[in-house]
């Protein structure tokens, strides 16, 4: 009986030694696969390294875009902008979704609220430089959504007088001066002038209307200085 009990103990020992690690391995593999699937659905479509960088560095998820090179355009634009002193601190790290909308719109992009930026037919129109400029423009709209005091402090009346050659007059309900590189006469001259000026601060000229202001820094010095002192400073 003692020998029989000893044999049972040895058999149980061998069972756990041989088969338990395999059971743990398969359970761990399934868990790992589950975590990978969850991460893929959280981070973005397509499994691009750009998705991971956007999510980890900027808390941004991209939707409706399958092309990794196209996602690289978004990443390049944001990397340039977030590298500027003070910008990350002012815009914060709240979650943001950038969604591509496959429908026609007179706008290339639209910032819906403080957590959503819409791009219209991102993969089917526009050059890389145009999209980088447009995305940067929208990020300044996002900044004013999250930090309303920024737009409140933007003195469009004073700056449009100081840099008069950089502004045109709109009409209608949004009557007032607006930065002339903006694609159309805006309903909200102050908000669009602010966002356009921010993009011009980064790129110096607009790839969409390059001939109107050839150098934001030299042709619109008061506006450039305002952004340097009020936005791009720690």
XYZ file of C-alpha atoms in Angstrom:
234
model
C 0.000 0.000 0.000
C 2.814 2.358 0.897
C 4.535 1.577 -2.422
C 1.274 2.141 -4.309
C 0.739 5.528 -2.610
C 4.317 6.508 -3.399
C 3.785 5.632 -7.073
C 0.655 7.818 -7.189
C 2.603 10.777 -5.755
C 5.362 10.273 -8.320
C 2.796 10.103 -11.146
C 1.098 13.317 -9.959
C 4.454 15.016 -9.690
C 5.364 14.022 -13.262
C 1.939 15.159 -14.513
C 2.317 18.641 -13.028
C 5.939 18.821 -14.138
C 5.150 17.954 -17.758
C 1.639 19.203 -18.468
C 1.052 22.184 -16.175
C 3.667 24.377 -17.943
C 1.953 23.567 -21.253
C -1.428 24.560 -19.835
C 0.044 27.793 -18.481
C 1.753 28.448 -21.811
C -1.470 28.090 -23.828
C -3.418 30.172 -21.315
C -0.738 32.869 -21.460
C -0.720 32.790 -25.264
C -4.465 33.243 -25.372
C -4.223 36.123 -22.905
C -1.412 37.693 -24.924
C -3.473 37.404 -28.110
C -6.424 38.960 -26.307
C -4.260 41.869 -25.145
C -2.870 42.358 -28.639
C -6.373 42.397 -30.135
C -7.521 44.852 -27.490
C -4.493 47.076 -28.128
C -5.087 46.959 -31.894
C -8.698 48.051 -31.486
C -7.646 50.769 -29.060
C -4.619 52.125 -30.897
C -5.895 52.133 -34.469
C -6.344 50.341 -37.745
C -3.690 48.731 -39.865
C -1.059 47.930 -37.266
C 1.172 50.870 -38.229
C 3.964 52.020 -35.943
C 2.535 55.507 -36.438
C -0.595 54.401 -34.552
C 1.421 53.378 -31.524
C 3.459 56.596 -31.521
C 0.378 58.778 -31.876
C -1.366 56.934 -29.063
C 1.563 56.663 -26.677
C 3.043 60.133 -27.221
C -0.056 62.254 -27.878
C -3.051 60.170 -26.721
C -4.429 60.297 -30.274
C -6.356 57.563 -32.094
C -6.759 57.639 -35.886
C -9.855 56.164 -37.510
C -10.845 55.561 -41.130
C -7.282 55.628 -42.515
C -5.584 52.372 -43.552
C -2.434 53.730 -45.204
C 0.627 53.906 -42.957
C 2.294 56.618 -45.114
C -0.864 58.723 -44.755
C -0.742 58.293 -40.997
C 2.882 59.404 -41.163
C 1.666 62.773 -42.516
C -0.457 63.230 -39.394
C 2.401 62.159 -37.152
C 4.879 64.502 -38.855
C 2.518 67.469 -38.494
C 1.900 66.785 -34.813
C 5.548 66.074 -34.042
C 6.543 69.457 -35.489
C 3.805 71.275 -33.581
C 4.235 69.510 -30.237
C 7.984 70.104 -30.395
C 7.394 73.833 -30.076
C 7.905 75.154 -26.530
C 4.743 75.561 -24.498
C 2.266 74.005 -26.940
C 1.891 70.607 -25.293
C 1.420 72.252 -21.921
C -1.374 74.490 -23.228
C -3.283 71.879 -25.240
C -3.030 69.180 -22.583
C -3.081 65.412 -22.966
C -6.813 64.652 -23.149
C -7.823 61.894 -25.609
C -8.288 62.954 -29.228
C -9.756 61.072 -32.179
C -8.800 62.043 -35.730
C -11.355 60.560 -38.135
C -11.288 60.424 -41.911
C -14.725 61.057 -43.418
C -15.222 59.657 -46.928
C -17.706 62.275 -48.069
C -17.395 65.512 -49.983
C -17.118 68.759 -48.069
C -16.036 72.248 -48.998
C -13.739 72.051 -45.969
C -10.712 69.783 -45.861
C -11.124 69.413 -42.098
C -13.305 70.429 -39.184
C -12.782 70.406 -35.422
C -16.079 69.249 -33.958
C -15.198 69.549 -30.278
C -12.287 69.208 -27.855
C -11.903 65.486 -28.580
C -12.653 65.084 -32.326
C -11.043 66.374 -35.518
C -12.596 65.343 -38.842
C -10.595 65.085 -42.069
C -12.592 64.923 -45.304
C -11.343 62.470 -47.953
C -7.874 62.569 -46.463
C -6.566 59.690 -48.568
C -7.992 60.981 -51.856
C -7.037 64.643 -52.179
C -4.443 67.196 -51.175
C -0.650 67.029 -51.022
C 1.397 66.079 -47.970
C 2.324 69.694 -47.318
C -1.277 70.863 -47.681
C -2.510 68.279 -45.199
C 0.230 69.042 -42.685
C -0.801 72.687 -42.820
C -4.526 71.873 -42.528
C -3.989 69.485 -39.601
C -1.881 72.095 -37.826
C -4.604 74.701 -38.428
C -7.171 72.347 -36.876
C -4.969 71.728 -33.851
C -5.148 75.442 -33.085
C -8.938 75.182 -33.194
C -8.592 72.270 -30.791
C -6.404 74.423 -28.551
C -9.130 77.069 -28.316
C -11.710 74.364 -27.571
C -9.641 73.153 -24.643
C -8.225 76.467 -23.504
C -10.781 79.185 -24.234
C -8.727 81.958 -22.642
C -6.227 81.656 -25.509
C -8.722 82.875 -28.120
C -10.141 85.439 -25.708
C -6.678 86.989 -25.351
C -6.022 87.009 -29.108
C -6.394 90.689 -30.048
C -7.471 90.476 -33.687
C -8.378 94.169 -33.924
C -4.941 95.344 -32.830
C -3.004 92.779 -34.833
C -5.011 93.366 -38.020
C -4.153 97.082 -37.790
C -0.468 96.449 -37.061
C -0.130 93.821 -39.794
C -2.686 95.376 -42.128
C -1.192 93.877 -45.313
C -1.829 90.381 -43.955
C -5.575 90.803 -43.483
C -8.671 91.169 -45.662
C -12.185 92.239 -44.783
C -15.076 89.809 -44.699
C -18.770 90.666 -44.733
C -22.101 89.481 -43.411
C -22.748 88.130 -39.920
C -19.050 87.558 -39.282
C -18.005 90.987 -40.548
C -14.420 91.873 -39.714
C -10.837 91.437 -40.803
C -9.371 87.960 -41.242
C -5.970 86.578 -42.191
C -5.970 86.521 -45.973
C -4.394 83.091 -46.513
C -7.532 81.448 -45.143
C -9.295 79.692 -48.028
C -12.596 81.590 -47.870
C -14.247 84.462 -46.050
C -14.987 82.964 -42.633
C -18.116 83.183 -40.519
C -15.897 83.549 -37.443
C -13.030 85.832 -38.434
C -11.320 85.755 -35.044
C -11.284 81.964 -34.647
C -10.091 81.317 -38.216
C -7.472 84.074 -38.101
C -6.111 82.606 -34.877
C -5.893 79.063 -36.273
C -4.439 80.243 -39.583
C -1.855 82.409 -37.821
C -0.816 79.459 -35.690
C -0.262 77.290 -38.759
C 1.654 80.099 -40.468
C 3.851 80.498 -37.397
C 4.917 76.870 -37.876
C 5.235 76.802 -41.696
C 5.849 80.530 -42.469
C 3.598 80.333 -45.555
C 0.497 78.448 -46.648
C 0.905 75.713 -49.285
C -2.753 76.268 -50.169
C -2.296 79.968 -50.987
C 1.488 80.459 -51.063
C 1.583 83.751 -52.928
C -0.494 85.824 -50.496
C 1.951 85.782 -47.586
C 5.424 84.625 -48.534
C 6.831 84.880 -45.011
C 4.585 85.186 -41.961
C 7.556 86.057 -39.785
C 8.689 89.039 -41.833
C 5.408 90.244 -43.386
C 3.242 89.849 -40.259
C 5.781 90.559 -37.488
C 3.287 91.637 -34.786
C 1.198 88.504 -35.240
C 4.314 86.345 -35.243
C 5.512 88.013 -32.048
C 2.119 87.543 -30.368
C 2.227 83.793 -30.970
C 5.816 83.519 -29.841
C 5.071 85.341 -26.592
C 1.600 83.956 -25.822
C 1.518 80.436 -27.256
C 5.013 79.159 -27.810
C 6.501 79.906 -24.464
C 6.787 77.827 -21.306
